[in-house]
mmCIF file of C-alpha atoms in Angstrom:
data_model
loop_
_atom_site.group_PDB
_atom_site.id
_atom_site.type_symbol
_atom_site.label_atom_id
_atom_site.label_comp_id
_atom_site.label_asym_id
_atom_site.label_seq_id
_atom_site.Cartn_x
_atom_site.Cartn_y
_atom_site.Cartn_z
ATOM 1 C CA MET B 1 78.590 96.535 101.095
ATOM 2 C CA LYS B 2 80.068 97.228 97.399
ATOM 3 C CA ASP B 3 81.976 94.158 96.291
ATOM 4 C CA TYR B 4 83.720 95.652 93.554
ATOM 5 C CA VAL B 5 86.232 98.465 94.472
ATOM 6 C CA ASP B 6 87.273 99.193 90.275
ATOM 7 C CA ARG B 7 87.665 97.379 86.968
ATOM 8 C CA TRP B 8 90.058 98.294 84.195
ATOM 9 C CA HIS B 9 92.562 97.484 81.749
ATOM 10 C CA THR B 10 95.964 97.043 81.430
ATOM 11 C CA THR B 11 98.337 98.898 78.854
ATOM 12 C CA ASP B 12 98.067 95.460 76.947
ATOM 13 C CA GLY B 13 94.338 94.922 77.173
ATOM 14 C CA VAL B 14 93.917 92.556 80.368
ATOM 15 C CA ARG B 15 91.116 93.314 82.306
ATOM 16 C CA LEU B 16 91.410 93.688 85.766
ATOM 17 C CA GLU B 17 88.886 93.977 88.834
ATOM 18 C CA MET B 18 89.592 95.136 92.504
ATOM 19 C CA ARG B 19 86.539 93.977 95.148
ATOM 20 C CA ARG B 20 86.764 92.841 98.444
ATOM 21 C CA MET B 21 88.430 89.656 98.877
ATOM 22 C CA ARG B 22 85.994 86.871 99.704
ATOM 23 C CA LEU B 23 86.540 83.000 102.299
ATOM 24 C CA ASP B 24 85.953 81.278 99.594
ATOM 25 C CA ASP B 25 89.246 83.192 97.439
ATOM 26 C CA ALA B 26 90.987 81.079 99.645
ATOM 27 C CA PRO B 27 91.916 77.898 97.379
ATOM 28 C CA GLN B 28 93.066 80.230 94.264
ATOM 29 C CA VAL B 29 94.876 82.991 96.788
ATOM 30 C CA LYS B 30 97.061 79.881 97.822
ATOM 31 C CA ASP B 31 97.506 79.181 94.082
ATOM 32 C CA SER B 32 98.762 82.205 93.197
ATOM 33 C CA LEU B 33 100.626 82.675 97.000
ATOM 34 C CA ASN B 34 102.299 79.427 96.002
ATOM 35 C CA GLN B 35 103.623 81.229 92.626
ATOM 36 C CA LEU B 36 105.241 84.004 93.560
ATOM 37 C CA SER B 37 109.395 84.401 93.590
ATOM 38 C CA ALA B 38 111.604 84.473 96.292
ATOM 39 C CA LYS B 39 112.021 87.595 96.243
ATOM 40 C CA ALA B 40 108.243 88.774 95.766
ATOM 41 C CA ARG B 41 107.677 86.658 98.933
ATOM 42 C CA ARG B 42 110.597 88.179 101.130
ATOM 43 C CA ASN B 43 109.574 91.589 100.282
ATOM 44 C CA ARG B 44 106.153 91.357 101.567
ATOM 45 C CA PHE B 45 107.210 88.998 104.572
ATOM 46 C CA PHE B 46 110.691 89.395 105.021
ATOM 47 C CA ALA B 47 111.119 85.728 104.952
ATOM 48 C CA ALA B 48 111.478 83.447 102.827
ATOM 49 C CA ILE B 49 108.048 80.778 102.773
ATOM 50 C CA ALA B 50 108.560 77.354 101.154
ATOM 51 C CA GLU B 51 104.920 77.125 100.749
ATOM 52 C CA PHE B 52 101.834 78.194 101.938
ATOM 53 C CA SER B 53 99.276 76.341 104.190
ATOM 54 C CA ASP B 54 95.850 76.033 103.943
ATOM 55 C CA ALA B 55 96.089 77.034 107.357
ATOM 56 C CA ALA B 56 97.779 80.391 106.733
ATOM 57 C CA VAL B 57 96.068 81.195 103.648
ATOM 58 C CA SER B 58 92.599 80.751 106.035
ATOM 59 C CA LYS B 59 94.342 83.655 108.156
ATOM 60 C CA PHE B 60 95.170 86.013 104.900
ATOM 61 C CA VAL B 61 91.494 85.646 103.954
ATOM 62 C CA ASP B 62 89.128 85.237 106.747
ATOM 63 C CA VAL B 63 88.883 88.596 108.342
ATOM 64 C CA ASP B 64 86.877 90.539 110.865
ATOM 65 C CA PRO B 65 85.946 93.645 108.264
ATOM 66 C CA HIS B 66 85.090 96.240 111.063
ATOM 67 C CA GLN B 67 88.689 96.045 112.121
ATOM 68 C CA GLU B 68 90.529 95.360 108.852
ATOM 69 C CA HIS B 69 90.091 96.072 104.637
ATOM 70 C CA LEU B 70 91.342 93.207 101.940
ATOM 71 C CA LEU B 71 91.297 93.985 99.125
ATOM 72 C CA VAL B 72 92.207 91.633 95.950
ATOM 73 C CA VAL B 73 93.320 92.117 92.272
ATOM 74 C CA VAL B 74 91.642 89.426 89.952
ATOM 75 C CA ARG B 75 91.866 89.060 86.106
ATOM 76 C CA ARG B 76 89.113 86.285 84.922
ATOM 77 C CA GLU B 77 90.901 83.567 82.776
ATOM 78 C CA ASN B 78 89.030 79.991 81.530
ATOM 79 C CA GLY B 79 85.587 81.682 83.544
ATOM 80 C CA LEU B 80 87.800 81.533 87.044
ATOM 81 C CA GLU B 81 88.863 84.586 88.861
ATOM 82 C CA ILE B 82 92.876 84.424 88.975
ATOM 83 C CA PRO B 83 94.662 86.718 92.123
ATOM 84 C CA ILE B 84 97.253 88.567 91.317
ATOM 85 C CA ALA B 85 97.319 91.170 94.022
ATOM 86 C CA GLY B 86 96.039 92.691 97.021
ATOM 87 C CA GLY B 87 96.317 94.441 99.700
ATOM 88 C CA ARG B 88 94.648 94.938 103.125
ATOM 89 C CA PHE B 89 95.092 97.195 106.206
ATOM 90 C CA ILE B 90 94.507 96.641 109.957
ATOM 91 C CA GLN B 91 92.912 98.848 112.696
ATOM 92 C CA GLN B 92 95.587 99.252 115.411
ATOM 93 C CA GLY B 93 95.631 100.659 118.725
ATOM 94 C CA ASP B 94 92.957 102.594 119.688
ATOM 95 C CA GLY B 95 91.366 102.610 116.577
ATOM 96 C CA THR B 96 92.772 105.930 114.890
ATOM 97 C CA ASP B 97 95.575 104.344 112.908
ATOM 98 C CA CYS B 98 96.077 101.003 110.948
ATOM 99 C CA SER B 99 99.063 99.252 109.220
ATOM 100 C CA PHE B 100 98.990 98.333 105.713
ATOM 101 C CA SER B 101 100.451 95.735 103.335
ATOM 102 C CA LEU B 102 100.325 95.207 99.353
ATOM 103 C CA LEU B 103 101.359 92.031 97.456
ATOM 104 C CA ILE B 104 101.958 92.328 93.519
ATOM 105 C CA GLY B 105 102.212 88.610 91.387
ATOM 106 C CA ASP B 106 105.478 88.940 90.021
ATOM 107 C CA PRO B 107 104.084 89.165 86.348
ATOM 108 C CA TRP B 108 102.011 92.355 87.152
ATOM 109 C CA GLN B 109 103.958 94.293 88.959
ATOM 110 C CA SER B 110 105.600 98.206 87.921
ATOM 111 C CA GLN B 111 101.870 97.987 86.477
ATOM 112 C CA GLY B 112 100.300 100.587 88.310
ATOM 113 C CA ILE B 113 98.050 97.977 90.185
ATOM 114 C CA GLY B 114 99.582 98.821 93.628
ATOM 115 C CA ARG B 115 99.404 102.336 93.186
ATOM 116 C CA ARG B 116 95.614 101.466 92.431
ATOM 117 C CA LEU B 117 95.798 99.311 96.064
ATOM 118 C CA LEU B 118 96.872 101.166 98.090
ATOM 119 C CA LYS B 119 94.981 104.693 96.968
ATOM 120 C CA ALA B 120 91.932 102.328 97.628
ATOM 121 C CA LEU B 121 93.338 101.156 100.947
ATOM 122 C CA LEU B 122 93.894 105.239 101.996
ATOM 123 C CA ARG B 123 90.421 106.107 101.051
ATOM 124 C CA GLU B 124 88.407 103.321 103.122
ATOM 125 C CA ALA B 125 90.893 104.311 106.189
ATOM 126 C CA ALA B 126 89.840 107.909 106.164
ATOM 127 C CA GLN B 127 86.439 107.235 104.786
ATOM 128 C CA ARG B 128 86.528 105.064 108.678
ATOM 129 C CA GLY B 129 87.644 108.170 110.322
ATOM 130 C CA LEU B 130 91.219 107.221 110.984
ATOM 131 C CA ARG B 131 93.800 109.628 111.222
ATOM 132 C CA GLN B 132 97.050 107.610 109.913
ATOM 133 C CA MET B 133 98.024 104.894 107.961
ATOM 134 C CA TYR B 134 101.876 103.057 107.881
ATOM 135 C CA GLY B 135 104.054 99.956 106.767
ATOM 136 C CA HIS B 136 106.957 98.047 107.339
ATOM 137 C CA VAL B 137 109.122 98.158 103.958
ATOM 138 C CA LEU B 138 112.437 96.671 103.417
ATOM 139 C CA ALA B 139 114.929 98.925 102.587
ATOM 140 C CA ASP B 140 115.925 97.840 99.535
ATOM 141 C CA ASN B 141 112.227 97.954 98.082
ATOM 142 C CA GLN B 142 112.726 100.827 96.286
ATOM 143 C CA PRO B 143 109.750 100.209 94.196
ATOM 144 C CA MET B 144 107.707 100.500 97.208
ATOM 145 C CA LEU B 145 109.306 103.250 98.465
ATOM 146 C CA ARG B 146 109.118 105.195 95.370
ATOM 147 C CA LEU B 147 104.977 104.646 95.553
ATOM 148 C CA ALA B 148 104.808 105.209 99.148
ATOM 149 C CA ARG B 149 106.819 108.447 98.244
ATOM 150 C CA SER B 150 105.081 109.508 95.347
ATOM 151 C CA LEU B 151 101.580 109.204 97.415
ATOM 152 C CA ARG B 152 103.113 111.149 100.072
ATOM 153 C CA PHE B 153 103.947 108.751 103.083
ATOM 154 C CA SER B 154 107.009 109.879 105.046
ATOM 155 C CA ALA B 155 110.165 107.334 105.755
ATOM 156 C CA ILE B 156 111.031 107.287 109.235
ATOM 157 C CA ASP B 157 112.689 104.404 111.632
ATOM 158 C CA SER B 158 111.607 101.442 112.098
ATOM 159 C CA ASP B 159 111.388 99.043 115.005
ATOM 160 C CA GLN B 160 111.192 96.049 113.009
ATOM 161 C CA GLY B 161 115.377 96.014 112.582
ATOM 162 C CA GLU B 162 117.873 96.544 110.429
ATOM 163 C CA GLY B 163 117.163 96.819 106.586
ATOM 164 C CA VAL B 164 113.540 97.919 107.681
ATOM 165 C CA VAL B 165 111.739 101.483 107.093
ATOM 166 C CA LYS B 166 107.908 102.404 108.610
ATOM 167 C CA ILE B 167 106.581 104.730 106.113
ATOM 168 C CA VAL B 168 103.293 106.786 107.457
ATOM 169 C CA CYS B 169 100.965 108.742 105.656
ATOM 170 C CA ASP B 170 98.510 111.129 107.841
ATOM 171 C CA LEU B 171 95.423 110.512 106.963
ATOM 172 C CA PRO B 172 92.697 113.641 106.080
ATOM 173 C CA ASP B 173 90.194 113.832 108.538
ATOM 174 C CA ALA B 174 86.591 113.917 107.908
ATOM 175 C CA ALA B 175 86.245 118.048 107.684
ATOM 176 C CA TRP B 176 88.720 118.455 105.657
ATOM 177 C CA ARG B 177 87.986 115.147 103.280
ATOM 178 C CA ARG B 178 84.434 116.917 102.524
ATOM 179 C CA ARG B 179 85.805 120.341 102.002
ATOM 180 C CA ARG B 180 88.346 119.022 99.596
ATOM 181 C CA THR B 181 85.894 116.718 97.699
ATOM 182 C CA VAL B 182 83.288 120.154 97.264
ATOM 183 C CA ARG B 183 86.081 121.767 95.751
ATOM 184 C CA ARG B 184 88.387 119.509 93.852
ATOM 185 C CA GLY B 185 86.860 116.619 93.544
ATOM 186 C CA PRO B 186 87.612 113.225 95.751
ATOM 187 C CA SER B 187 91.097 112.657 96.881
ATOM 188 C CA TRP B 188 93.174 109.735 96.034
ATOM 189 C CA ARG B 189 91.556 109.255 92.656
#
């Protein structure tokens, strides 16, 4: 299993790496989650969360790789990998669709990290043969809605309550994806 998905430098020269989440990331993930602003917590979890416990963080990082795909974006500081963002999808129902979520640390928002994460999730979901990806977004989370629209997600009514929008993207089937790769290069790059 390939660990690193992407490596790049931000416009101000910080080296970032996107890779699959590992169980031993839990302590650093907990520290990063507990540094999030109230707004970032609300945008991701739709609720105010005072502090993330070890048990809650364990649920985030301990996934079934056959049903879930979990990525983390890290920066290196003093020899440590510091999580700054993450994204995941979870296969739903009969295994033909998946729900996704993204979380970007406050200082790292609006730098294209969410786009890279979501593209990587879309690629993996399509490679697994999934047909559709969806997520629930607060209606006032305009940066996430703009990102979704730019990647061809549609916005529809959500069953998650007032103020929540469901965004949906149909994924290409395997035959279409092979033809597109041959003719135009890989999709979502």
